[in-house]
Amino acid sequence: MIEVQVKKRLGGFDLDADFAAPPGVTALFGRSGSGKTSVINAVAGLMRPEAGRIEIDGTLLYDRARRIDVPVHRRRIGYVFQDARLFPHMSVDKNLAYGGSHDRDRVIAMLGLGDLLDRRPAALSGGEKQRVAIGRALMSHPRLLLMDEPLSALDAARKAEILPWLERLRDEAGLPILYVSHAASEVARLATTVVVMEAGRVMRAGAVAEVLSDPAAVGMIGAQEAGAVVRARIAGLDRIDGLTELALSGGRIVLPGRLGGIGTHLRLRISAQDVILAREKPEGLSALNILPAEVTALDEGPEGVAVGLACGADRLLARVTRRSARALRLAPGLRLWAIVKASAVAPDDVGGAV
Amino acid sequence: MTDWLGPAEWQAVRLSLKVSATAVAASLPLGLLCALALAKGRFPGRQLLNGLVHLPLILPPVVTGYLLLVAFSRQGPLGALLEPLGISFAFRWTGAALAAAIMAFPLMVRPMRLAFEAVPPALEQAAATLGASRLRVFVTVTLPLALPGVVAGAILAFAKAMGEFGATITFVSNIPGETRTVPTAIYAFLQMPGGEEAALRLVAVSVALAMGALLVSEWLSRRIARRVAA
């Protein structure tokens, strides 16, 4: 368990963040300039807060009241920076060994670094650099890993290359991770817990499926980015039409592409703007994914109404205009049909389950 | 080579090399420290230190030499203090080295400071998160990345020390075999009737040494820069 409480006057606002992170990946999510990076810099010891307290698994790293401030190099916190920060005058092998050689062989195998060891950082692609930076942090045997938008400097192809490595890291290393991001798709794919920040403050914190499917959180996450995370199991493959059939707790949906073998568990982000609502079960519709659902909550914002839905044990999120909300007479408890556009789920939104 | 240069000239060249090498070697640790403090340090008196380091560049060399003479003569405050320890600078080659070191100091510190300033603090932070103490960060990250500038500063200081004249002749005079370096020897030959030829030979040696130092510095810097960046 990581407990963070930091206060500091920053340029544009006052940072005043207070949250606890359970094991797993905790995403610090918010727009740029919301203070996410300042929070993890304080955790690493690179920025000294004016007040607060930082504790990891019972070890105090900073406590203003008790005048405790462990120096950076004694905190044993790995940090993967946005820009990798590899040492340009050392080979990949030397970079990796700089902080120690904890679990060396497994780290090299897990991140696929074996072929890169003799190279210099200048000869690596952006994605390779980030993988080396992750490996270097892991080999220093940290008790916590900080990642500051490790994918933001990469193009879509490199992102797609790194994401599976991060999923393996989450599932295999058993190391708590604080992950800064402003991309909802990354958060949905990787995080177990989300801490939503705005102007230096924590607006919302909780389990990823709960926060991302909460209509009240849509305003903080951004209407375009909002979307719920569901768990699914691959129930069938249609090789002729190139489709994958997924079993959700509340029904079945079909997605294009081959997403894995039968029986594989996935987590899937379903964007709020790709869910359509109907009072009657629609007939003769090209979309194949029609799920029974119940309205759990409504939240009216400037751009429309966010609708929280229960679909079996999963939660979905939909966005409709105010006029549609009136026409459908939406209210908590109403049973209706949620239609998910099959082509709407981007490959980036499909990830391995925890 | 020995045939070409007369014994007195050869003596001056050897002495100059010894004086300059000693000056650079002895002032290098302090130079590194000053460069580092000026580049990375935030402390009161930083501007004062900066001024002190650059002072010999601006003061007339004869003033620096005279101040050294006042401070380090047998009766001077520092000279009297060091005398019982067996350390003496007045009218000795060590005094020539001291004068050369002080005169060359600003030229040594400046490239080193610029090189330290150019090392990204981001890399030093990354090293600290990997468990490296400040000393280890300096030795393994800051210094290697700043090495081209450090080498350039040392070579520039060596070249400057080879050419030091004003402060040296004021402080330790022009004693053959003890304090007569190449520049003071050239001056002495020019004062002597028929000494022009010897003076010209030493001028040629000076030009060759200066060019050599410049070329070596360029070559080393490029080599190190390649090793660091590639």
Short mmCIF file of C-alpha atoms in Angstrom, two decimals, chain B residues 48-174:
data_model
loop_
_atom_site.label_atom_id
_atom_site.label_comp_id
_atom_site.label_asym_id
_atom_site.label_seq_id
_atom_site.Cartn_x
_atom_site.Cartn_y
_atom_site.Cartn_z
CA LEU B 48 32.19 36.51 -5.81
CA LEU B 49 33.80 33.16 -6.66
CA ASN B 50 33.14 33.82 -10.32
CA GLY B 51 34.88 37.18 -10.02
CA LEU B 52 37.85 35.72 -8.16
CA VAL B 53 38.36 33.00 -10.75
CA HIS B 54 38.35 35.52 -13.58
CA LEU B 55 40.43 38.17 -11.83
CA PRO B 56 43.84 37.06 -13.22
CA LEU B 57 42.42 37.42 -16.73
CA ILE B 58 41.63 41.08 -16.17
CA LEU B 59 44.38 42.26 -13.82
CA PRO B 60 47.67 43.36 -15.40
CA PRO B 61 49.99 40.31 -15.04
CA VAL B 62 52.57 42.49 -13.34
CA VAL B 63 50.01 43.24 -10.61
CA THR B 64 49.29 39.53 -10.07
CA GLY B 65 53.05 38.88 -9.96
CA TYR B 66 53.65 41.65 -7.48
CA LEU B 67 50.79 40.48 -5.22
CA LEU B 68 52.30 36.99 -5.27
CA LEU B 69 55.70 38.42 -4.41
CA VAL B 70 54.26 40.36 -1.47
CA ALA B 71 52.34 37.32 -0.19
CA PHE B 72 54.93 34.58 -0.76
CA SER B 73 58.32 36.24 -0.15
CA ARG B 74 60.16 34.96 2.93
CA GLN B 75 58.77 37.84 4.99
CA GLY B 76 55.35 37.80 3.34
CA PRO B 77 52.34 36.54 5.34
CA LEU B 78 51.94 33.29 3.38
CA GLY B 79 55.64 32.80 2.72
CA ALA B 80 56.47 33.05 6.43
CA LEU B 81 53.68 30.58 7.18
CA LEU B 82 54.92 28.00 4.65
CA GLU B 83 58.67 28.42 5.28
CA PRO B 84 58.80 26.13 8.39
CA LEU B 85 56.99 23.43 6.35
CA GLY B 86 59.80 23.49 3.81
CA ILE B 87 57.55 24.95 1.12
CA SER B 88 59.01 27.93 -0.63
CA PHE B 89 57.92 29.71 -3.79
CA ALA B 90 60.06 32.82 -3.88
CA PHE B 91 62.56 32.80 -6.77
CA ARG B 92 62.12 29.06 -7.30
CA TRP B 93 60.65 27.07 -10.18
CA THR B 94 57.70 26.16 -7.92
CA GLY B 95 56.92 29.88 -7.80
CA ALA B 96 56.92 29.96 -11.60
CA ALA B 97 54.45 27.05 -11.53
CA LEU B 98 52.26 28.90 -9.01
CA ALA B 99 52.23 32.05 -11.13
CA ALA B 100 51.45 30.03 -14.26
CA ALA B 101 48.67 28.12 -12.49
CA ILE B 102 46.99 31.30 -11.30
CA MET B 103 47.28 33.04 -14.65
CA ALA B 104 45.94 29.95 -16.49
CA PHE B 105 43.14 29.26 -14.00
CA PRO B 106 40.36 31.29 -15.70
CA LEU B 107 41.12 29.61 -19.03
CA MET B 108 40.99 26.19 -17.37
CA VAL B 109 37.71 26.77 -15.52
CA ARG B 110 35.69 28.30 -18.33
CA PRO B 111 35.46 25.33 -20.76
CA MET B 112 35.01 22.95 -17.81
CA ARG B 113 32.16 25.03 -16.46
CA LEU B 114 30.44 25.17 -19.85
CA ALA B 115 30.82 21.39 -20.18
CA PHE B 116 29.32 20.76 -16.74
CA GLU B 117 26.46 23.10 -17.53
CA ALA B 118 25.74 21.14 -20.70
CA VAL B 119 25.27 17.83 -18.86
CA PRO B 120 21.47 17.38 -18.65
CA PRO B 121 20.30 17.39 -15.01
CA ALA B 122 17.67 14.90 -16.21
CA LEU B 123 20.38 12.24 -16.61
CA GLU B 124 21.79 12.99 -13.17
CA GLN B 125 18.31 12.64 -11.69
CA ALA B 126 17.83 9.34 -13.49
CA ALA B 127 21.10 8.09 -12.02
CA ALA B 128 19.98 9.13 -8.53
CA THR B 129 16.70 7.21 -8.86
CA LEU B 130 18.82 4.16 -9.71
CA GLY B 131 20.49 4.43 -6.32
CA ALA B 132 23.64 6.40 -7.18
CA SER B 133 24.99 8.77 -4.52
CA ARG B 134 25.99 12.29 -5.55
CA LEU B 135 29.64 11.28 -5.80
CA ARG B 136 28.82 8.26 -7.95
CA VAL B 137 26.57 10.39 -10.18
CA PHE B 138 29.49 12.79 -10.66
CA VAL B 139 32.07 10.10 -11.41
CA THR B 140 29.89 7.93 -13.67
CA VAL B 141 27.61 10.43 -15.43
CA THR B 142 28.59 14.09 -15.03
CA LEU B 143 32.35 13.78 -15.48
CA PRO B 144 32.34 11.38 -18.45
CA LEU B 145 29.78 13.50 -20.30
CA ALA B 146 31.76 16.67 -19.56
CA LEU B 147 35.14 15.10 -20.39
CA PRO B 148 35.70 16.87 -23.73
CA GLY B 149 35.36 20.22 -21.96
CA VAL B 150 37.56 19.12 -19.07
CA VAL B 151 40.32 18.04 -21.46
CA ALA B 152 39.97 21.25 -23.47
CA GLY B 153 40.29 23.30 -20.26
CA ALA B 154 43.40 21.43 -19.14
CA ILE B 155 45.14 21.80 -22.51
CA LEU B 156 44.22 25.46 -22.83
CA ALA B 157 45.62 26.04 -19.33
CA PHE B 158 48.82 24.20 -20.30
CA ALA B 159 49.28 26.36 -23.40
CA LYS B 160 48.64 29.51 -21.39
CA ALA B 161 51.13 28.38 -18.69
CA MET B 162 53.78 27.81 -21.40
CA GLY B 163 53.42 31.42 -22.45
CA GLU B 164 53.14 33.12 -19.06
CA PHE B 165 55.54 36.02 -18.80
CA GLY B 166 54.53 39.08 -16.76
CA ALA B 167 53.51 37.52 -13.47
CA THR B 168 56.39 35.03 -13.61
CA ILE B 169 59.17 37.53 -14.17
CA THR B 170 57.73 39.85 -11.48
CA PHE B 171 57.30 37.10 -8.91
CA VAL B 172 60.29 34.82 -9.39
CA SER B 173 62.57 36.86 -11.65
CA ASN B 174 64.54 35.33 -14.53
#
